[in-house]
mmCIF file of C-alpha atoms and ligand atoms in Angstrom:
data_model
loop_
_atom_site.group_PDB
_atom_site.id
_atom_site.type_symbol
_atom_site.label_atom_id
_atom_site.label_comp_id
_atom_site.label_asym_id
_atom_site.label_seq_id
_atom_site.Cartn_x
_atom_site.Cartn_y
_atom_site.Cartn_z
ATOM 1 C CA UNK A 16 -21.898 1.038 15.658
ATOM 2 C CA UNK A 17 -19.089 1.935 13.286
ATOM 3 C CA UNK A 18 -19.230 0.286 9.881
ATOM 4 C CA UNK A 19 -16.277 -2.023 9.219
ATOM 5 C CA UNK A 20 -14.898 -1.653 5.682
ATOM 6 C CA UNK A 21 -14.046 -5.137 4.456
ATOM 7 C CA UNK A 22 -10.846 -4.731 2.459
ATOM 8 C CA UNK A 23 -10.632 -8.426 1.663
ATOM 9 C CA UNK A 24 -14.060 -8.396 -0.021
ATOM 10 C CA UNK A 25 -13.229 -5.264 -2.031
ATOM 11 C CA UNK A 26 -9.862 -6.732 -3.040
ATOM 12 C CA UNK A 27 -11.627 -9.941 -4.141
ATOM 13 C CA UNK A 28 -13.989 -7.925 -6.369
ATOM 14 C CA UNK A 29 -11.048 -6.072 -7.970
ATOM 15 C CA UNK A 30 -9.132 -9.313 -8.486
ATOM 16 C CA UNK A 31 -12.205 -10.790 -10.164
ATOM 17 C CA UNK A 32 -12.284 -7.858 -12.569
ATOM 18 C CA UNK A 33 -8.547 -8.185 -13.249
ATOM 19 C CA UNK A 34 -8.971 -11.916 -13.980
ATOM 20 C CA UNK A 35 -11.674 -11.042 -16.547
ATOM 21 C CA UNK A 36 -9.334 -8.542 -18.203
ATOM 22 C CA UNK A 37 -6.553 -11.112 -18.286
ATOM 23 C CA UNK A 38 -8.914 -13.547 -20.031
ATOM 24 C CA UNK A 39 -9.847 -10.911 -22.614
ATOM 25 C CA UNK A 40 -6.151 -10.152 -23.257
ATOM 26 C CA UNK A 41 -5.395 -13.862 -23.643
ATOM 27 C CA UNK A 42 -7.748 -13.886 -26.647
ATOM 28 C CA UNK A 43 -5.386 -11.354 -28.226
ATOM 29 C CA UNK A 44 -2.364 -13.497 -27.369
ATOM 30 C CA UNK A 45 -1.261 -11.224 -24.523
ATOM 31 C CA UNK A 46 -0.316 -12.521 -21.068
ATOM 32 C CA UNK A 47 0.680 -9.769 -18.637
ATOM 33 C CA UNK A 48 3.821 -10.562 -16.647
ATOM 34 C CA UNK A 49 5.221 -9.336 -13.348
ATOM 35 C CA UNK A 50 8.874 -9.615 -12.321
ATOM 36 C CA UNK A 51 9.318 -9.483 -8.549
ATOM 37 C CA UNK A 52 12.789 -8.861 -7.150
ATOM 38 C CA UNK A 53 13.269 -9.982 -3.556
ATOM 39 C CA UNK A 54 16.716 -9.374 -2.085
ATOM 40 C CA UNK A 55 17.963 -11.429 0.856
ATOM 41 C CA UNK A 56 15.766 -12.884 3.589
ATOM 42 C CA UNK A 57 13.552 -10.261 5.235
ATOM 43 C CA UNK A 58 10.740 -12.429 6.662
ATOM 44 C CA UNK A 59 7.919 -9.877 6.124
ATOM 45 C CA UNK A 60 9.101 -9.214 2.549
ATOM 46 C CA UNK A 61 9.245 -12.949 1.817
ATOM 47 C CA UNK A 62 5.619 -13.303 2.909
ATOM 48 C CA UNK A 63 4.463 -10.277 0.875
ATOM 49 C CA UNK A 64 6.281 -11.329 -2.283
ATOM 50 C CA UNK A 65 5.088 -14.941 -2.029
ATOM 51 C CA UNK A 66 1.555 -13.607 -1.829
ATOM 52 C CA UNK A 67 2.080 -11.345 -4.868
ATOM 53 C CA UNK A 68 3.470 -14.242 -6.933
ATOM 54 C CA UNK A 69 0.633 -16.553 -5.837
ATOM 55 C CA UNK A 70 -1.989 -13.964 -6.771
ATOM 56 C CA UNK A 71 -0.443 -13.598 -10.237
ATOM 57 C CA UNK A 72 -1.015 -17.314 -10.751
ATOM 58 C CA UNK A 73 -4.588 -17.162 -9.486
ATOM 59 C CA UNK A 74 -5.500 -14.330 -11.872
ATOM 60 C CA UNK A 75 -3.686 -15.755 -14.905
ATOM 61 C CA UNK A 76 -0.703 -13.398 -14.976
ATOM 62 C CA UNK A 77 2.858 -14.643 -15.493
ATOM 63 C CA UNK A 78 5.319 -14.026 -12.724
ATOM 64 C CA UNK A 79 9.057 -14.310 -12.383
ATOM 65 C CA UNK A 80 10.550 -14.247 -8.896
ATOM 66 C CA UNK A 81 14.176 -13.143 -8.813
ATOM 67 C CA UNK A 82 15.993 -13.553 -5.494
ATOM 68 C CA UNK A 83 19.473 -12.020 -5.368
ATOM 69 C CA UNK A 84 21.441 -12.641 -2.131
ATOM 70 C CA UNK A 85 21.710 -9.780 0.392
ATOM 71 C CA UNK A 86 25.350 -9.356 -0.656
ATOM 72 C CA UNK A 87 24.192 -8.092 -4.077
ATOM 73 C CA UNK A 88 25.742 -4.766 -5.108
ATOM 74 C CA UNK A 89 23.966 -1.715 -6.490
ATOM 75 C CA UNK A 90 25.737 -2.314 -9.827
ATOM 76 C CA UNK A 91 24.523 -5.920 -10.016
ATOM 77 C CA UNK A 92 21.004 -4.807 -9.172
ATOM 78 C CA UNK A 93 21.202 -2.123 -11.859
ATOM 79 C CA UNK A 94 22.174 -4.734 -14.467
ATOM 80 C CA UNK A 95 19.246 -6.865 -13.341
ATOM 81 C CA UNK A 96 16.745 -3.996 -13.566
ATOM 82 C CA UNK A 97 18.017 -2.902 -16.985
ATOM 83 C CA UNK A 98 17.631 -6.480 -18.254
ATOM 84 C CA UNK A 99 14.036 -6.558 -16.937
ATOM 85 C CA UNK A 100 13.332 -3.203 -18.601
ATOM 86 C CA UNK A 101 14.275 -4.845 -21.908
ATOM 87 C CA UNK A 102 12.373 -8.104 -21.451
ATOM 88 C CA UNK A 103 9.354 -8.328 -23.724
ATOM 89 C CA UNK A 104 7.546 -10.770 -21.395
ATOM 90 C CA UNK A 105 7.814 -8.409 -18.404
ATOM 91 C CA UNK A 106 5.139 -5.718 -18.068
ATOM 92 C CA UNK A 107 5.660 -4.857 -14.426
ATOM 93 C CA UNK A 108 8.783 -4.688 -12.276
ATOM 94 C CA UNK A 109 8.515 -4.786 -8.510
ATOM 95 C CA UNK A 110 11.573 -4.298 -6.317
ATOM 96 C CA UNK A 111 10.452 -5.288 -2.853
ATOM 97 C CA UNK A 112 11.474 -2.801 -0.173
ATOM 98 C CA UNK A 113 13.330 -2.498 2.100
ATOM 99 C CA UNK A 114 16.602 -3.223 0.307
ATOM 100 C CA UNK A 115 19.831 -3.862 2.253
ATOM 101 C CA UNK A 116 21.423 -0.605 3.487
ATOM 102 C CA UNK A 117 24.436 -0.829 1.151
ATOM 103 C CA UNK A 118 22.179 -0.885 -1.933
ATOM 104 C CA UNK A 119 21.166 2.517 -3.261
ATOM 105 C CA UNK A 120 17.404 2.055 -3.306
ATOM 106 C CA UNK A 121 16.392 5.401 -4.832
ATOM 107 C CA UNK A 122 18.929 5.068 -7.638
ATOM 108 C CA UNK A 123 17.545 1.620 -8.472
ATOM 109 C CA UNK A 124 13.892 2.636 -8.293
ATOM 110 C CA UNK A 125 14.748 5.480 -10.671
ATOM 111 C CA UNK A 126 16.290 2.979 -13.099
ATOM 112 C CA UNK A 127 13.033 1.028 -13.504
ATOM 113 C CA UNK A 128 11.361 1.952 -16.788
ATOM 114 C CA UNK A 129 8.413 4.239 -15.869
ATOM 115 C CA UNK A 130 6.238 2.136 -18.222
ATOM 116 C CA UNK A 131 6.910 -0.943 -16.073
ATOM 117 C CA UNK A 132 6.860 0.808 -12.704
ATOM 118 C CA UNK A 133 3.804 -0.978 -11.282
ATOM 119 C CA UNK A 134 4.634 0.305 -7.775
ATOM 120 C CA UNK A 135 4.255 3.862 -9.070
ATOM 121 C CA UNK A 136 7.472 4.855 -7.272
ATOM 122 C CA UNK A 137 9.348 6.396 -10.236
ATOM 123 C CA UNK A 138 9.606 10.220 -10.174
ATOM 124 C CA UNK A 139 8.093 10.301 -13.677
ATOM 125 C CA UNK A 140 4.971 8.544 -12.378
ATOM 126 C CA UNK A 141 4.931 10.649 -9.191
ATOM 127 C CA UNK A 142 5.124 13.751 -11.388
ATOM 128 C CA UNK A 143 2.361 12.530 -13.696
ATOM 129 C CA UNK A 144 0.166 11.787 -10.693
ATOM 130 C CA UNK A 145 0.819 15.289 -9.381
ATOM 131 C CA UNK A 146 0.058 16.808 -12.773
ATOM 132 C CA UNK A 147 -3.190 14.862 -13.096
ATOM 133 C CA UNK A 148 -2.013 12.836 -16.126
ATOM 134 C CA UNK A 149 -2.791 9.129 -16.477
ATOM 135 C CA UNK A 150 -0.082 7.277 -14.574
ATOM 136 C CA UNK A 151 0.671 4.088 -12.698
ATOM 137 C CA UNK A 152 -0.329 5.165 -9.177
ATOM 138 C CA UNK A 153 1.199 3.563 -6.074
ATOM 139 C CA UNK A 154 -0.810 0.512 -5.055
ATOM 140 C CA UNK A 155 -1.724 1.244 -1.433
ATOM 141 C CA UNK A 156 -2.925 4.816 -2.108
ATOM 142 C CA UNK A 157 -4.901 3.612 -5.141
ATOM 143 C CA UNK A 158 -6.411 0.941 -2.889
ATOM 144 C CA UNK A 159 -7.517 3.566 -0.354
ATOM 145 C CA UNK A 160 -9.486 5.361 -3.081
ATOM 146 C CA UNK A 161 -11.058 2.063 -4.203
ATOM 147 C CA UNK A 162 -12.191 1.325 -0.638
ATOM 148 C CA UNK A 163 -13.853 4.724 -0.306
ATOM 149 C CA UNK A 164 -15.518 4.611 -3.730
ATOM 150 C CA UNK A 165 -16.667 1.007 -3.633
ATOM 151 C CA UNK A 166 -18.072 1.491 -0.132
ATOM 152 C CA UNK A 167 -20.139 4.412 -1.413
ATOM 153 C CA UNK A 168 -18.452 6.872 0.949
ATOM 154 C CA UNK A 169 -18.434 10.475 -0.238
ATOM 155 C CA UNK A 170 -15.108 12.113 -1.144
ATOM 156 C CA UNK A 171 -16.137 15.262 -3.016
ATOM 157 C CA UNK A 172 -15.902 18.301 -0.741
ATOM 158 C CA UNK A 173 -14.958 16.209 2.284
ATOM 159 C CA UNK A 174 -12.081 17.307 4.466
ATOM 160 C CA UNK A 175 -9.501 14.535 4.144
ATOM 161 C CA UNK A 176 -6.683 14.730 6.670
ATOM 162 C CA UNK A 177 -3.672 12.561 5.833
ATOM 163 C CA UNK A 178 -1.281 11.875 8.711
ATOM 164 C CA UNK A 179 2.079 10.928 7.184
ATOM 165 C CA UNK A 180 3.997 12.346 4.212
ATOM 166 C CA UNK A 181 5.898 9.367 2.826
ATOM 167 C CA UNK A 182 6.566 9.083 -0.901
ATOM 168 C CA UNK A 183 4.897 5.657 -0.869
ATOM 169 C CA UNK A 184 1.626 6.490 0.904
ATOM 170 C CA UNK A 185 1.124 9.969 2.394
ATOM 171 C CA UNK A 186 2.020 12.120 -0.605
ATOM 172 C CA UNK A 187 0.375 10.018 -3.335
ATOM 173 C CA UNK A 188 -2.834 9.348 -1.365
ATOM 174 C CA UNK A 189 -3.105 13.106 -0.774
ATOM 175 C CA UNK A 190 -2.845 13.728 -4.531
ATOM 176 C CA UNK A 191 -5.415 11.060 -5.348
ATOM 177 C CA UNK A 192 -7.853 12.480 -2.775
ATOM 178 C CA UNK A 193 -7.308 15.955 -4.205
ATOM 179 C CA UNK A 194 -8.083 14.653 -7.709
ATOM 180 C CA UNK A 195 -11.307 13.245 -6.270
ATOM 181 C CA UNK A 196 -12.171 16.787 -5.111
ATOM 182 C CA UNK A 197 -11.581 16.339 -1.403
ATOM 183 C CA UNK A 198 -10.144 19.236 0.591
ATOM 184 C CA UNK A 199 -6.825 17.764 1.675
ATOM 185 C CA UNK A 200 -4.609 18.560 4.651
ATOM 186 C CA UNK A 201 -1.293 16.752 5.029
ATOM 187 C CA UNK A 202 0.060 16.409 8.577
ATOM 188 C CA UNK A 203 3.248 14.809 9.828
ATOM 189 C CA UNK A 204 5.441 14.256 12.863
ATOM 190 C CA UNK A 205 6.304 17.964 13.135
ATOM 191 C CA UNK A 206 2.716 19.244 12.827
ATOM 192 C CA UNK A 207 1.706 21.448 15.771
ATOM 193 C CA UNK A 208 -1.522 20.608 17.618
ATOM 194 C CA UNK A 209 -2.144 17.623 15.387
ATOM 195 C CA UNK A 210 -5.342 16.657 17.216
ATOM 196 C CA UNK A 211 -6.960 20.006 16.413
ATOM 197 C CA UNK A 212 -6.487 19.205 12.702
ATOM 198 C CA UNK A 213 -7.349 15.504 12.766
ATOM 199 C CA UNK A 214 -10.566 16.359 14.650
ATOM 200 C CA UNK A 215 -11.663 18.291 11.557
ATOM 201 C CA UNK A 216 -11.313 15.244 9.329
ATOM 202 C CA UNK A 217 -14.321 13.757 7.573
ATOM 203 C CA UNK A 218 -11.861 11.240 6.143
ATOM 204 C CA UNK A 219 -8.828 10.512 8.320
ATOM 205 C CA UNK A 220 -5.988 8.595 6.677
ATOM 206 C CA UNK A 221 -3.388 7.327 9.137
ATOM 207 C CA UNK A 222 -0.078 6.487 7.462
ATOM 208 C CA UNK A 223 2.591 7.507 9.934
ATOM 209 C CA UNK A 224 4.001 4.094 10.852
ATOM 210 C CA UNK A 225 3.534 4.328 14.621
ATOM 211 C CA UNK A 226 1.406 1.803 16.516
ATOM 212 C CA UNK A 227 -1.903 3.203 17.782
ATOM 213 C CA UNK A 228 -0.779 6.788 17.161
ATOM 214 C CA UNK A 229 -4.276 8.176 16.448
ATOM 215 C CA UNK A 230 -6.072 8.308 19.808
ATOM 216 C CA UNK A 231 -9.844 8.627 20.372
ATOM 217 C CA UNK A 232 -9.568 12.319 21.276
ATOM 218 C CA UNK A 233 -8.073 12.989 17.812
ATOM 219 C CA UNK A 234 -11.150 11.754 15.946
ATOM 220 C CA UNK A 235 -14.362 13.551 15.002
ATOM 221 C CA UNK A 236 -17.325 11.281 15.830
ATOM 222 C CA UNK A 237 -18.729 9.763 12.637
ATOM 223 C CA UNK A 238 -15.520 10.229 10.596
ATOM 224 C CA UNK A 239 -14.304 7.676 8.087
ATOM 225 C CA UNK A 240 -10.968 6.304 9.304
ATOM 226 C CA UNK A 241 -8.569 4.645 6.894
ATOM 227 C CA UNK A 242 -5.729 2.951 8.758
ATOM 228 C CA UNK A 243 -2.754 2.214 6.521
ATOM 229 C CA UNK A 244 -0.445 1.201 9.372
ATOM 230 C CA UNK A 245 0.906 -2.314 9.889
ATOM 231 C CA UNK A 246 2.898 -2.482 13.129
ATOM 232 C CA UNK A 247 3.896 -5.697 14.811
ATOM 233 C CA UNK A 248 3.771 -5.625 18.596
ATOM 234 C CA UNK A 249 5.498 -8.261 20.676
ATOM 235 C CA UNK A 250 5.477 -7.073 24.300
ATOM 236 C CA UNK A 251 2.804 -7.616 26.916
ATOM 237 C CA UNK A 252 2.921 -3.923 27.776
ATOM 238 C CA UNK A 253 2.097 -2.863 24.210
ATOM 239 C CA UNK A 254 -0.558 -5.526 23.938
ATOM 240 C CA UNK A 255 -2.344 -4.278 27.067
ATOM 241 C CA UNK A 256 -2.081 -0.704 25.862
ATOM 242 C CA UNK A 257 -4.077 -1.521 22.728
ATOM 243 C CA UNK A 258 -6.056 -4.700 23.264
ATOM 244 C CA UNK A 259 -6.692 -5.160 27.013
ATOM 245 C CA UNK A 260 -9.943 -7.113 27.400
ATOM 246 C CA UNK A 261 -10.044 -8.335 23.758
ATOM 247 C CA UNK A 262 -10.202 -12.110 24.256
ATOM 248 C CA UNK A 263 -9.884 -12.991 20.550
ATOM 249 C CA UNK A 264 -6.689 -10.974 20.211
ATOM 250 C CA UNK A 265 -5.467 -12.333 23.519
ATOM 251 C CA UNK A 266 -5.682 -15.906 22.234
ATOM 252 C CA UNK A 267 -3.873 -15.026 18.988
ATOM 253 C CA UNK A 268 -1.174 -13.106 20.873
ATOM 254 C CA UNK A 269 -0.658 -15.985 23.298
ATOM 255 C CA UNK A 270 -0.302 -18.429 20.392
ATOM 256 C CA UNK A 271 2.011 -16.397 18.159
ATOM 257 C CA UNK A 272 3.772 -14.094 20.613
ATOM 258 C CA UNK A 273 2.900 -11.102 18.467
ATOM 259 C CA UNK A 274 -0.017 -9.320 16.850
ATOM 260 C CA UNK A 275 -0.563 -6.493 14.384
ATOM 261 C CA UNK A 276 -1.866 -3.046 15.263
ATOM 262 C CA UNK A 277 -2.422 -0.192 12.840
ATOM 263 C CA UNK A 278 -1.601 3.493 13.261
ATOM 264 C CA UNK A 279 -4.999 4.008 14.892
ATOM 265 C CA UNK A 280 -5.716 3.040 18.494
ATOM 266 C CA UNK A 281 -8.521 0.417 18.480
ATOM 267 C CA UNK A 282 -10.564 2.614 20.859
ATOM 268 C CA UNK A 283 -10.534 5.416 18.256
ATOM 269 C CA UNK A 284 -12.361 3.167 15.764
ATOM 270 C CA UNK A 285 -15.348 3.085 18.131
ATOM 271 C CA UNK A 286 -16.001 6.759 17.328
ATOM 272 C CA UNK A 287 -15.832 6.316 13.559
ATOM 273 C CA UNK A 288 -18.741 6.196 11.145
ATOM 274 C CA UNK A 289 -16.736 3.683 9.095
ATOM 275 C CA UNK A 290 -13.200 2.326 9.358
ATOM 276 C CA UNK A 291 -10.726 -0.102 7.865
ATOM 277 C CA UNK A 292 -9.609 -2.719 10.406
ATOM 278 C CA UNK A 293 -6.023 -3.935 10.757
ATOM 279 C CA UNK A 294 -5.507 -6.548 9.492
ATOM 280 C CA UNK A 295 -8.106 -6.966 6.735
ATOM 281 C CA UNK A 296 -8.649 -3.338 5.725
ATOM 282 C CA UNK A 297 -6.214 -1.577 3.409
ATOM 283 C CA UNK A 298 -3.674 -4.431 3.334
ATOM 284 C CA UNK A 299 -5.491 -6.740 0.892
ATOM 285 C CA UNK A 300 -5.935 -3.866 -1.568
ATOM 286 C CA UNK A 301 -2.195 -3.432 -2.112
ATOM 287 C CA UNK A 302 -1.847 -6.736 -3.950
ATOM 288 C CA UNK A 303 -5.122 -6.295 -5.841
ATOM 289 C CA UNK A 304 -3.975 -2.899 -7.117
ATOM 290 C CA UNK A 305 -0.553 -4.318 -8.029
ATOM 291 C CA UNK A 306 -2.320 -6.856 -10.250
ATOM 292 C CA UNK A 307 -4.522 -4.114 -11.742
ATOM 293 C CA UNK A 308 -1.438 -1.953 -12.399
ATOM 294 C CA UNK A 309 0.382 -4.835 -14.087
ATOM 295 C CA UNK A 310 -2.523 -5.439 -16.467
ATOM 296 C CA UNK A 311 -2.769 -1.691 -17.078
ATOM 297 C CA UNK A 312 0.970 -1.490 -17.812
ATOM 298 C CA UNK A 313 0.646 -4.435 -20.240
ATOM 299 C CA UNK A 314 -2.138 -2.628 -22.101
ATOM 300 C CA UNK A 315 -0.514 0.811 -22.105
ATOM 301 C CA UNK A 316 2.803 -0.594 -23.374
ATOM 302 C CA UNK A 317 0.944 -2.084 -26.337
ATOM 303 C CA UNK A 318 -1.052 1.078 -26.967
ATOM 304 C CA UNK A 319 -4.318 -0.611 -25.960
HETATM 305 N N1 GUN B 430 7.434 -2.941 0.911
HETATM 306 C C1 GUN B 430 6.334 -2.711 1.654
HETATM 307 N N2 GUN B 430 5.318 -2.329 0.866
HETATM 308 C C2 GUN B 430 5.774 -2.320 -0.404
HETATM 309 C C3 GUN B 430 5.175 -2.028 -1.667
HETATM 310 O O1 GUN B 430 4.015 -1.660 -1.798
HETATM 311 N N3 GUN B 430 6.002 -2.167 -2.741
HETATM 312 C C4 GUN B 430 7.287 -2.535 -2.627
HETATM 313 N N4 GUN B 430 8.006 -2.626 -3.746
HETATM 314 N N5 GUN B 430 7.872 -2.824 -1.477
HETATM 315 C C5 GUN B 430 7.112 -2.713 -0.372
#
């Protein structure tokens, strides 16, 4: 039986450690603060950001939720970001993505002070990560490493195959795995004979953003599978493709009219030695690592 890696439990342990750090900082009169910028009304983003703000409260961090309308211009957003860069009570700035199409997202992400870039999206932090210098690493990739380490799974010398090359997950998780002395292969949508490569993976990281993309025949039996995907499926056809015969999922799908599937086909998990389920695997780590990054940014900015 494959071992299920409980992301929620690992995230809870990290949040507990962050709360302790926040308490210790409070004794020095420091209260780390996160500013979250949520533009418009994207339902998934509203849920994510609400959860980030709530977690700040639970761990003793300050939070400021700023909600510009979806008519906001790039210039107005720039003024907002520059003001946050200068605010003494703000240690971390999070601009929830996606932004409306007319807003220049990359330009804005580049205008966040690298010291406050708790998403780790700024090119300065990406470059530092690449160069092996201490940096604020993107939250989801950092969470993947925490899952592997805290579950006692080996990384050194393992062949890690990352499927997906995004700036947010694929590239940074590849760098982090390399720094942990894995042998890393990065694959993507144009990779030829993908299955021949993924079948070599001791650690398979799926971050390609396509529901159930990794099929059983693409997995080496006993591999560790980390599924970063979060894909909402709403049609009966898709449901049957992934979850036919799963009565628990069936009930949830019937109730809500949708369910979540990762980038790994559920049947592929059966071959794994260990895997992160969706939901409840990598997802909970993203917020935990955001909190850890915010506390880290607060300390670094004060030279602690
Ligand atoms: N949208 C989806 N995931 C993320 C994330 O980790 N950070 C930000 N800023 N936006 C997101």
